[in-house]
């Protein structure tokens, strides 16, 4: 069971969190080509290695944040609030 | 009574040594095995107590029903599996070597009928030429129909199988314990204790878990010295010293069984130990405790497990591992037999031989596979000095005996005539397999070490360090040094400053070197040579698998069942893969090992849920009015985590009758229903209207203060997610309601949209479901009830349909602040009334009191369901089923063409706009027949199969208003089929009923009632 560092609460057990998928997805414009919408809704990369993903601390501070996790090992590389860089520096 | 039994019992312990051992002779314990009474002492395991009574035959094997004895003294036990206790506490497949003896214990043997000594199933042994590896796979493939396989399966299961599972609920309870530490030490032998001391000295918070009741492992009963002290004294001193430290937790009887992500180690503590069941109940103790330990660093000092050597009939009772022989003599003071032969390929086994001799067993010879030139170590020298005959470069080729070994044939490995030795005990050692299971689970790699002929830890990216026998180190001094270094290393990895090394002076002793010997070649028709005693896998089975192409170790395992079962091949896996390597002519590392999956040892299923069983699996949510519902004799139904009143049957009234009465009363007079469970989310901020525009299909920027609106929410793919009303309480303050089922999921989605997608929107969301109790007052007389308590004008002009207003409810007591919403789910004139949760009951009582003259009655979810079906309102799970669009549900016109919202871009896809989509319709059963449950719609119920299914019934009820069975359905092209007649069929219920298709609203389609 992973120990997930919530950027607001600190390390907490995985049971407190919900996985939210790829953090790099951006919703296309409303009038974008249907194929772009299909990509956005249905198609996901399945990277082998570091993956930036969203997690929700539902049993804690209720924040969504970004976690960089190695999909091969479950090693957690970094976490940051949405919109902040994952390397630990604050903008 | 205990005393008299034990007196009788102590006479039976004829194989107990007169002195010695770590047992408490002042505490005799009576127990029963297969109906015979025996006695033992506190400190015994069931296995040691049986051996002290001369009982070696304890079970029959899984496949061939061969007689089996006690093979080991620990978790690795493949053979001595017994059924423990009776009734609800019965436990199958219990390792007798791990069961601490307690007074009154009852155990029975497994896999035998009618008795252990005479077992009919043993005919399988006689027929064994017909039962090679893969036999079942090959034979029962024909005839190729599942029916035949099922019949075979029954026979196979009766013949094979292990113990019996209890049929009653488990009377014991199991606890969960979460723990955190700097350094977790797994294994409380010399290396583990030294590591714990070093880590504690560095100031680390330390947890030490040790598998047995007593710490020390090889130190228990040892005669070695550490410094000036005897090893057992040193061990006890170290344990006492550790126990006295505040930051050290010692967990005896605790097996670490799995290493998981985030340095989480799962361990199972057998709290009950040897305590009797009654004592456990009195102390309110759990039987077992599941520990989930987060460690910054782990010291793995898990030791090593001895393995055997395969030779013909190496499974006869009276055959056991050399380490086990030493443990039974030294720790339990058991005389194991009259005359033993020791068969070994390493020095360590000689300690077993010496212990046997000391324990009153004549050692006929030590048969050693190694040449004489290699028998030069300290231990062989001591054996020679003790006058034991050493037979170098030799092997046991075959054992003889029926229910116990009586003779062995010894052959020179170079070839030559066999010599027979009479014996009633064989102690065997083929070397040791380091217990690397958790190391491997911690992503550690393993390397094959030819010196010890075993797989050793070879590096892990995680903070796990190893010490002692798990490293292939069997020398006491070196194990202590390694433990000390590992403890300091682990403390440093946990961020602490380690102290200088401690000095443990111990003698240099055993050499670890092993002459690999996996099996002794069979001579003629010698009998079966077992690799895996638990699964009855023989050397020939491995050879067969090799010939048939099952070369990969994972294939070998599945084809032969090698290494399966409760012991997971602890004594057999490495032998199996070495034999495969030999067959294939490759090296052992090239064959590789199977995956070391958790759990390392079997874990009682009850320990995983712990206390989260029955009503404690999930929290239960009660509304503020729950006690009242209960007092009224309401029947409850689960709605998510909530308990909701289903109906309120009166004395002598059936549930069905109650539902009809409650529904009728709403249509004709007035009813009240508890709707506190609806999800309630308060939204505040400048941009709430814009936010609502983006998440609902309809428009919200036009909603005035004091107004409510029904909204439909889509998923990104255009399918309906949820529905509910949202009200504008103030310029920048809104209250959204969601379905009971979806409240948490909708909240999570809103949070995500606000935090991730649109952080620029000034909107704050808070769940207020718990903060407000709510009731709906519905029926033509609802206003007359409300008027009597509300302190504002609630006339049709002042509080119009879809208006909301704040007010106070006034009765005899203190005024109750409330918020009124004129919304209707039933189709009647209705008000939803929200009050602070702690005033919920007061509001409920007040309304009931005020409504008495108007005939106000409570109604439950079932009447509510009837009313909404009559009105054609959809619900989550039935009509909103994760496949329907707003258009399918007849709400397409809600989708605003003037704006974007989530899900809208994908709505135009051809599949979502096809004319034959399943659309919502209403059904009326013709001829008064009830609508069958789970019915499908077809044009002709007698059409040949496959009969095209045109749709299905989503909701159905008897409508008291229409005096007919009605339903809602999703029907292909349903919008264009009004007026048609179809059949609702349920082949499972063998029911069919003719139905008329119409619009999905059976009452007041123009909404005059709710606007009245
Ligand atoms: Zn948090």
PDB file of N, CA and C and ligand atoms in Angstrom, chain A residues 6 8-9 57 60-61, ligand 1:
ATOM      1  N   UNK A   6       0.608  13.836   0.355  1.00  0.00           N
ATOM      2  CA  UNK A   6      -0.312  14.924   0.013  1.00  0.00           C
ATOM      3  C   UNK A   6       0.445  16.226   0.221  1.00  0.00           C
ATOM      4  N   UNK A   8      -0.492  18.928   1.028  1.00  0.00           N
ATOM      5  CA  UNK A   8      -1.059  19.759   2.103  1.00  0.00           C
ATOM      6  C   UNK A   8      -0.997  19.055   3.466  1.00  0.00           C
ATOM      7  N   UNK A   9      -1.139  17.731   3.457  1.00  0.00           N
ATOM      8  CA  UNK A   9      -1.242  16.995   4.724  1.00  0.00           C
ATOM      9  C   UNK A   9       0.005  16.176   5.055  1.00  0.00           C
ATOM     10  N   UNK A  57      -7.445  13.612  -2.272  1.00  0.00           N
ATOM     11  CA  UNK A  57      -7.318  13.236  -0.861  1.00  0.00           C
ATOM     12  C   UNK A  57      -8.697  13.320  -0.187  1.00  0.00           C
ATOM     13  N   UNK A  60      -9.109  13.217   3.547  1.00  0.00           N
ATOM     14  CA  UNK A  60      -8.237  14.168   4.237  1.00  0.00           C
ATOM     15  C   UNK A  60      -8.670  15.576   3.925  1.00  0.00           C
ATOM     16  N   UNK A  61      -7.846  16.302   3.186  1.00  0.00           N
ATOM     17  CA  UNK A  61      -8.109  17.728   2.955  1.00  0.00           C
ATOM     18  C   UNK A  61      -8.986  17.970   1.728  1.00  0.00           C
TER      19      UNK A  61
HETATM   20 ZN1  LIG C   1      -4.403  16.236   2.059  1.00  0.00          ZN
END
